[in-house]
Amino acid sequence: MTRPRLLVLGGRAGLIRACARLGVFVTAYSVEPGQAVLAPGQAGRVVEGESLSNAERIAYNLLRYDERSFDGVTTGYEEGIFSAAVLQALYGTARREVLATAVAFRDKREQKLRLGGCVEHAAIWLLPALHAAALPREARYPLVVKPADGVATAHTYVVHDDEELDEVARRVRDAGIDARGTFVVESFVDGEEWHVNGWTSGGRLQWFSASRYRAPLIRTKDGVVVSSVTLRPADHPDTFARLHEFTARALSGLDLSDGVFHLECFWRGDAFVFSECAARIGGGYVAETIRHMFGVDLYEVAVRLALGEHVAAPDVAQASASHGYLQLPAPDEPVTYVPTVADLLALPGVVEAEYDFRSGNVRPDVRRNSSARAGKVVVHADGERELEQALDAVLAYARSPHPVADV
């Protein structure tokens, strides 16, 4: 039997491992040294390239390896969304309409224009130039300034007056970015920031989970680390019913008929307000937290959807414990000890861990990008309050670590 062949843009480990479990031949297009790693004996190959956002260059590089035909294309990275859609059309694995859908999932202004009156969302304006004089009359501070096709919180700021906006413009210029017609401003939305993760298949929302960021992601600009609590539906039945309708309407407006998604929104206590949505698996330990809590493997779902399968809603048991994840900062200076993965797994509640920081490395700066981290953990506890306490304890340990694991 011939194995299905999947092109994975970027080396997202979860997608590559899912291909191995499902018996799929994977071609992993890697743009960083060591980014894509196949398991020993795994059916597949790694193709080295330069950029996930240049579909033409990707196609040429694949031809050099005589890679000409695939049964599907997917990516775990924001920069690869549009390229994946172009290559799907090129290889005949999806209808051409996916190109327009991909544009909406990369451009934050286009998203909100598409949504129209489908769901409530912040007002948004595209700036011809990044300075106060370019603001429309109806815009009122505070405002959120960010690239229209940005990734995570890179170059995203909250500004409260003209002076702060002009300071942001200076930072953007110093970073060598041409902001003319590429930045947007949005009305600031106050409330709890949530993220919703799941998939559509056959034009219907099949399954989703809901999580609450412990602090809005924009707070990473103040050095607050990313941390999230995934909610048990049984604890919030009315809110989940409302969120189901909200999410289904948003995804229908964005024309995501078959794909995984990571949607961010704000909960005001009586209504949800749309922030933005990605047609990919969420970053950090989003998928891993969902797997531990519900037994649902979003990586396998993404692979199956990319290969054209219908993936129906799973029969999921009620979660008996609360789960969340935490992105770890590097130890405080001076660094006297760097924890191991074994140390982290020995901490109360930690069920999965990854740690990349080494003494002497450049310290990850979450203030520049919310994806910056020294490591990450999935934590579980009996309830949400206990989970919050466990996450706080792990964070305190990460800042001032010491040996924990038995050696």
Coordinates of C-alpha atoms in Angstrom, one line a residue:
M1 CA 0.0 0.0 0.0
T2 CA 1.4 3.4 -1.0
R3 CA 1.9 5.8 1.9
P4 CA 0.1 9.2 1.6
R5 CA 2.7 12.0 1.1
L6 CA 2.4 15.2 3.2
L7 CA 4.5 18.4 2.8
V8 CA 5.0 20.1 6.2
L9 CA 6.3 23.7 5.9
G10 CA 8.6 24.2 8.9
G11 CA 9.9 21.6 11.3
R12 CA 7.1 21.6 13.9
A13 CA 7.9 18.4 15.8
G14 CA 4.3 17.6 16.7
L15 CA 3.3 17.4 13.1
I16 CA 6.3 15.3 12.1
R17 CA 5.7 12.8 14.9
A18 CA 2.0 12.6 14.0
C19 CA 3.0 11.7 10.4
A20 CA 5.1 8.8 11.9
R21 CA 2.1 7.5 14.0
L22 CA -0.3 7.7 11.1
G23 CA 2.1 6.1 8.5
V24 CA 2.4 9.2 6.4
F25 CA 5.5 9.9 4.3
V26 CA 6.5 13.4 5.4
T27 CA 8.6 16.0 3.5
A28 CA 9.6 18.5 6.1
Y29 CA 10.7 21.9 4.7
S30 CA 13.1 23.3 7.2
V31 CA 14.3 27.0 7.2
E32 CA 16.6 26.7 10.3
P33 CA 19.4 24.3 11.0
G34 CA 18.1 21.4 13.0
Q35 CA 14.5 22.7 12.9
A36 CA 13.1 19.5 11.4
V37 CA 14.1 16.1 12.9
L38 CA 12.7 12.8 11.7
A39 CA 12.5 9.9 14.1
P40 CA 14.9 7.0 13.4
G41 CA 13.5 4.9 10.6
Q42 CA 10.6 7.4 9.9
A43 CA 9.4 7.5 6.3
G44 CA 10.3 11.0 5.0
R45 CA 13.0 13.5 4.2
V46 CA 14.1 17.0 5.2
V47 CA 14.4 19.7 2.5
E48 CA 16.5 22.8 3.5
G49 CA 15.2 26.2 2.5
E50 CA 15.3 29.9 3.3
S51 CA 11.8 31.2 4.0
L52 CA 8.4 29.9 4.8
S53 CA 6.7 32.9 3.2
N54 CA 8.2 32.6 -0.3
A55 CA 6.1 29.9 -2.0
E56 CA 8.0 30.3 -5.3
R57 CA 11.3 29.6 -3.6
I58 CA 9.8 26.7 -1.7
A59 CA 8.5 25.1 -5.0
Y60 CA 11.9 25.5 -6.7
N61 CA 13.8 24.0 -3.7
L62 CA 11.5 21.0 -3.7
L63 CA 12.2 20.4 -7.4
R64 CA 15.9 20.2 -6.6
Y65 CA 15.1 17.2 -4.5
D66 CA 12.7 15.9 -7.3
E67 CA 9.8 16.5 -4.9
R68 CA 6.9 17.1 -7.3
S69 CA 3.7 15.5 -5.9
F70 CA 2.0 15.6 -2.6
D71 CA -1.3 14.5 -1.2
G72 CA -1.5 17.5 1.1
V73 CA 0.3 20.5 2.5
T74 CA 0.2 21.9 6.0
T75 CA 2.2 24.1 8.4
G76 CA 2.5 24.9 12.1
Y77 CA 3.8 28.4 11.6
E78 CA 2.1 31.6 10.8
E79 CA 4.6 32.7 8.1
G80 CA 3.8 29.5 6.2
I81 CA 0.0 29.9 6.0
F82 CA -0.2 31.6 2.6
S83 CA 2.6 29.5 1.1
A84 CA 0.8 26.3 2.1
A85 CA -2.3 27.5 0.3
V86 CA -0.4 28.4 -2.8
L87 CA 1.3 24.9 -2.8
Q88 CA -2.0 23.2 -2.2
A89 CA -3.4 24.8 -5.4
L90 CA -0.2 24.0 -7.2
Y91 CA -0.3 20.3 -6.3
G92 CA -4.0 20.0 -6.8
T93 CA -4.8 19.1 -3.2
A94 CA -7.3 21.8 -2.6
R95 CA -9.6 24.2 -4.4
R96 CA -8.3 27.6 -5.5
E97 CA -10.6 29.3 -3.0
V98 CA -8.1 28.4 -0.2
L99 CA -5.9 31.2 -1.4
A100 CA -8.5 33.9 -0.5
T101 CA -9.1 32.1 2.8
A102 CA -5.4 32.1 3.5
V103 CA -5.1 35.9 2.9
A104 CA -7.9 36.4 5.5
F105 CA -6.0 34.3 8.0
R106 CA -2.8 36.3 7.5
D107 CA -4.1 39.9 7.3
K108 CA -5.7 41.1 10.6
R109 CA -7.6 43.9 8.8
E110 CA -9.0 41.6 6.2
Q111 CA -10.2 39.2 8.9
K112 CA -12.3 41.9 10.5
L113 CA -13.6 43.1 7.2
R114 CA -14.7 39.6 6.3
L115 CA -16.4 39.1 9.7
G116 CA -18.5 42.2 9.2
G117 CA -21.5 41.8 11.5
C118 CA -20.9 38.1 12.1
V119 CA -19.4 38.7 15.6
E120 CA -18.4 41.6 17.7
H121 CA -14.8 42.8 17.1
A122 CA -12.6 45.8 17.7
A123 CA -12.6 48.6 15.2
I124 CA -9.6 48.5 12.9
W125 CA -7.9 50.9 10.5
L126 CA -5.0 50.5 8.1
L127 CA -2.5 53.4 8.4
P128 CA -1.0 54.9 5.3
A129 CA 1.9 55.9 7.5
L130 CA 2.8 55.2 11.1
H131 CA 2.4 58.5 12.8
A132 CA -0.3 60.4 14.8
A133 CA -1.3 62.6 11.9
A134 CA -2.4 59.5 9.9
L135 CA -5.0 58.4 12.5
P136 CA -8.6 58.6 11.3
R137 CA -10.8 61.0 13.2
E138 CA -12.9 58.3 14.8
A139 CA -9.9 56.6 16.4
R140 CA -9.8 57.2 20.1
Y141 CA -7.0 56.2 22.5
P142 CA -6.0 53.8 23.9
L143 CA -5.2 52.0 20.6
V144 CA -3.3 48.8 19.7
V145 CA -0.7 49.2 17.0
K146 CA 0.6 46.1 15.2
P147 CA 1.7 44.8 11.7
A148 CA -1.3 43.7 9.6
D149 CA 0.5 40.3 9.0
G150 CA 2.3 40.1 12.3
V151 CA 3.4 37.1 14.3
A152 CA 2.8 36.7 18.0
T153 CA 3.3 40.1 19.8
A154 CA 6.3 41.2 17.7
H155 CA 6.0 45.0 17.1
T156 CA 2.6 45.1 18.9
Y157 CA 2.0 48.0 21.3
V158 CA -0.7 49.7 23.3
V159 CA -0.5 53.5 22.9
H160 CA -2.3 56.1 24.9
D161 CA -1.5 59.3 23.1
D162 CA 0.2 60.9 20.0
E163 CA 3.5 60.9 21.8
E164 CA 3.5 57.2 22.5
L165 CA 2.4 56.5 18.9
D166 CA 5.3 58.5 17.5
E167 CA 7.7 56.6 19.8
V168 CA 6.4 53.3 18.4
A169 CA 7.0 54.7 14.9
R170 CA 10.6 55.4 15.9
R171 CA 11.1 51.9 17.3
V172 CA 9.7 50.4 14.1
R173 CA 12.0 52.6 11.9
D174 CA 15.0 51.6 14.1
A175 CA 14.1 48.0 13.5
G176 CA 14.4 48.6 9.7
I177 CA 10.7 48.0 9.0
D178 CA 8.8 50.0 6.3
A179 CA 5.5 50.7 8.1
R180 CA 3.8 52.5 5.2
G181 CA 0.5 50.7 4.6
T182 CA 1.6 47.6 6.6
F183 CA 0.5 48.6 10.2
V184 CA -3.0 48.7 11.6
V185 CA -4.5 50.3 14.7
E186 CA -7.3 48.8 16.6
S187 CA -9.5 50.0 19.4
F188 CA -8.3 48.6 22.7
V189 CA -10.5 45.9 24.2
D190 CA -10.6 45.4 27.9
G191 CA -11.4 42.0 29.4
E192 CA -10.0 38.5 29.9
E193 CA -8.1 37.2 26.9
W194 CA -9.1 33.7 25.9
H195 CA -7.9 31.3 23.2
V196 CA -10.1 28.7 21.4
N197 CA -8.5 25.7 19.7
G198 CA -10.1 23.0 17.6
W199 CA -11.1 22.3 14.0
T200 CA -13.7 22.4 11.3
S201 CA -14.5 19.6 8.8
G202 CA -17.1 19.5 6.1
G203 CA -17.9 23.2 6.8
R204 CA -18.9 22.6 10.4
L205 CA -17.2 23.3 13.7
Q206 CA -16.5 19.8 15.0
W207 CA -14.7 20.3 18.3
F208 CA -13.0 23.1 20.4
S209 CA -11.4 23.7 23.7
A210 CA -11.4 27.1 25.6
S211 CA -8.5 28.5 27.6
R212 CA -7.9 31.7 29.5
Y213 CA -4.6 33.5 29.4
R214 CA -3.6 34.4 32.9
A215 CA -2.7 37.8 31.7
P216 CA -3.4 39.4 28.2
L217 CA -0.6 38.7 25.8
I218 CA 0.1 42.4 25.4
R219 CA 1.4 42.3 29.0
T220 CA 4.4 40.4 27.8
K221 CA 5.7 43.9 26.9
D222 CA 6.0 44.4 30.7
G223 CA 7.9 41.1 31.1
V224 CA 4.8 39.0 32.1
V225 CA 5.3 35.4 30.9
V226 CA 2.7 33.6 28.8
S227 CA 0.6 31.3 30.9
S228 CA -2.8 29.7 30.2
V229 CA -5.5 27.7 32.0
T230 CA -7.7 25.4 29.9
L231 CA -11.3 25.3 31.1
R232 CA -13.5 22.3 31.8
P233 CA -16.7 22.6 29.9
A234 CA -18.7 21.1 32.7
D235 CA -17.6 23.9 35.0
H236 CA -18.8 26.6 32.5
P237 CA -21.7 25.2 30.5
D238 CA -23.5 28.5 29.7
T239 CA -20.3 30.2 28.7
F240 CA -19.2 27.2 26.5
A241 CA -22.6 27.3 24.7
R242 CA -22.2 31.0 24.0
L243 CA -18.6 30.4 22.9
H244 CA -19.6 27.6 20.5
E245 CA -22.0 29.9 18.7
F246 CA -19.5 32.7 18.6
T247 CA -16.7 30.5 17.3
A248 CA -18.8 28.8 14.7
R249 CA -20.0 32.2 13.3
A250 CA -16.5 33.6 13.2
L251 CA -15.1 30.6 11.4
S252 CA -17.9 30.6 8.9
G253 CA -17.3 34.2 8.2
L254 CA -13.7 33.5 7.5
D255 CA -14.6 30.5 5.3
L256 CA -12.6 27.9 7.2
S257 CA -14.4 24.8 6.1
D258 CA -11.7 22.1 6.8
G259 CA -8.8 23.0 9.1
V260 CA -7.5 23.5 12.6
F261 CA -7.6 26.9 14.2
H262 CA -6.3 29.0 17.0
L263 CA -8.8 31.9 17.8
E264 CA -8.1 34.6 20.3
C265 CA -10.9 36.7 21.8
F266 CA -11.8 38.7 24.9
W267 CA -14.4 37.8 27.4
R268 CA -16.2 40.7 29.0
G269 CA -18.3 38.8 31.4
D270 CA -21.4 38.9 29.2
A271 CA -20.1 38.8 25.6
F272 CA -17.1 37.7 23.6
V273 CA -15.2 40.1 21.4
F274 CA -13.1 38.7 18.5
S275 CA -9.4 39.5 18.4
E276 CA -7.8 37.4 15.7
C277 CA -7.6 33.9 14.4
A278 CA -4.9 31.6 12.9
A279 CA -5.5 28.7 10.6
R280 CA -2.9 26.5 12.4
I281 CA -2.3 24.8 15.7
G282 CA -1.6 27.3 18.5
G283 CA 1.9 27.9 19.7
G284 CA 3.5 27.1 23.0
Y285 CA 2.1 23.9 24.6
V286 CA -1.5 24.5 23.4
A287 CA -1.8 21.1 21.6
E288 CA 0.0 19.2 24.3
T289 CA -2.2 20.7 27.0
I290 CA -5.3 19.6 25.1
R291 CA -3.9 16.1 24.6
H292 CA -3.3 15.7 28.3
M293 CA -6.6 17.1 29.3
F294 CA -9.0 15.6 26.7
G295 CA -7.0 12.9 24.9
V296 CA -7.5 14.8 21.6
D297 CA -4.4 15.0 19.4
L298 CA -4.6 18.2 17.3
Y299 CA -1.4 17.3 15.4
E300 CA -3.0 14.1 14.1
V301 CA -6.2 16.0 13.3
A302 CA -4.2 18.6 11.3
V303 CA -2.4 15.9 9.3
R304 CA -5.6 14.0 8.5
L305 CA -7.4 17.2 7.4
A306 CA -4.5 18.2 5.2
L307 CA -4.7 14.9 3.5
G308 CA -8.4 15.5 2.7
E309 CA -10.0 13.3 5.4
H310 CA -13.2 14.2 7.2
V311 CA -12.5 14.4 10.9
A312 CA -15.6 14.3 13.0
A313 CA -16.1 15.3 16.6
P314 CA -14.5 12.8 18.9
D315 CA -16.2 11.1 21.8
V316 CA -14.4 12.9 24.6
A317 CA -14.8 12.0 28.2
Q318 CA -15.2 14.8 30.8
A319 CA -11.9 16.1 32.0
S320 CA -11.3 15.1 35.6
A321 CA -8.5 17.5 36.2
S322 CA -7.6 21.1 35.2
H323 CA -4.6 21.6 32.9
G324 CA -2.6 24.6 31.8
Y325 CA 0.7 25.5 30.3
L326 CA 3.5 28.0 31.2
Q327 CA 6.3 29.4 29.1
L328 CA 9.4 29.5 31.3
P329 CA 11.8 32.5 31.6
A330 CA 15.5 32.0 32.0
P331 CA 16.8 31.9 35.6
D332 CA 17.4 35.2 37.3
E333 CA 20.9 36.6 37.1
P334 CA 23.4 35.5 38.3
V335 CA 22.7 32.1 37.0
T336 CA 23.9 29.5 39.5
Y337 CA 21.9 26.5 38.2
V338 CA 20.1 25.6 35.0
P339 CA 17.2 23.1 35.5
T340 CA 17.0 19.9 33.5
V341 CA 13.8 18.5 32.0
A342 CA 14.0 15.9 34.8
D343 CA 14.0 18.7 37.4
L344 CA 10.9 20.2 35.9
L345 CA 9.0 16.9 35.7
A346 CA 9.8 16.3 39.4
L347 CA 7.9 19.5 40.3
P348 CA 4.3 19.0 41.6
G349 CA 1.7 18.8 38.8
V350 CA 4.2 18.9 35.8
V351 CA 3.3 16.3 33.2
E352 CA 5.3 17.4 30.2
A353 CA 8.3 19.7 29.9
E354 CA 10.8 21.1 27.5
Y355 CA 13.9 23.3 28.3
D356 CA 16.3 24.8 25.8
F357 CA 18.2 27.5 27.8
R358 CA 21.8 26.9 28.6
S359 CA 24.2 28.9 30.8
G360 CA 25.9 31.4 28.5
N361 CA 23.0 31.5 26.0
V362 CA 21.4 34.8 24.9
R363 CA 18.5 35.3 27.3
P364 CA 15.0 35.0 25.7
D365 CA 13.2 38.4 26.0
V366 CA 9.5 38.0 26.2
R367 CA 9.1 41.8 25.9
R368 CA 10.1 41.6 22.3
N369 CA 8.0 38.6 21.3
S370 CA 5.5 36.5 23.3
S371 CA 7.0 33.3 21.8
A372 CA 10.4 33.9 23.5
R373 CA 11.0 31.4 26.3
A374 CA 13.6 29.2 27.9
G375 CA 11.3 26.3 28.1
K376 CA 7.7 25.3 28.7
V377 CA 5.6 23.0 30.8
V378 CA 2.2 21.4 31.0
V379 CA 0.8 21.4 34.5
H380 CA -2.3 19.7 36.0
A381 CA -4.2 20.0 39.3
D382 CA -7.6 19.1 40.7
G383 CA -9.2 22.5 40.0
E384 CA -8.6 25.9 38.4
R385 CA -7.6 27.5 41.8
E386 CA -5.1 24.7 42.5
L387 CA -3.8 24.9 39.0
E388 CA -3.1 28.6 39.3
Q389 CA -1.1 27.9 42.5
A390 CA 0.8 25.1 40.8
L391 CA 1.7 27.3 37.8
D392 CA 2.9 30.1 40.2
A393 CA 5.1 27.6 42.0
V394 CA 6.7 26.4 38.7
L395 CA 7.3 30.0 37.6
A396 CA 9.0 30.8 40.9
Y397 CA 11.2 27.7 40.6
A398 CA 12.1 28.6 37.0
R399 CA 13.3 32.1 38.1
S400 CA 15.5 30.6 40.9
P401 CA 16.1 26.9 40.2
H402 CA 17.9 24.2 42.1
P403 CA 18.4 20.5 41.7
V404 CA 15.1 18.6 42.2
A405 CA 15.3 15.3 40.2
D406 CA 17.0 12.3 41.8
V407 CA 20.3 11.6 40.1

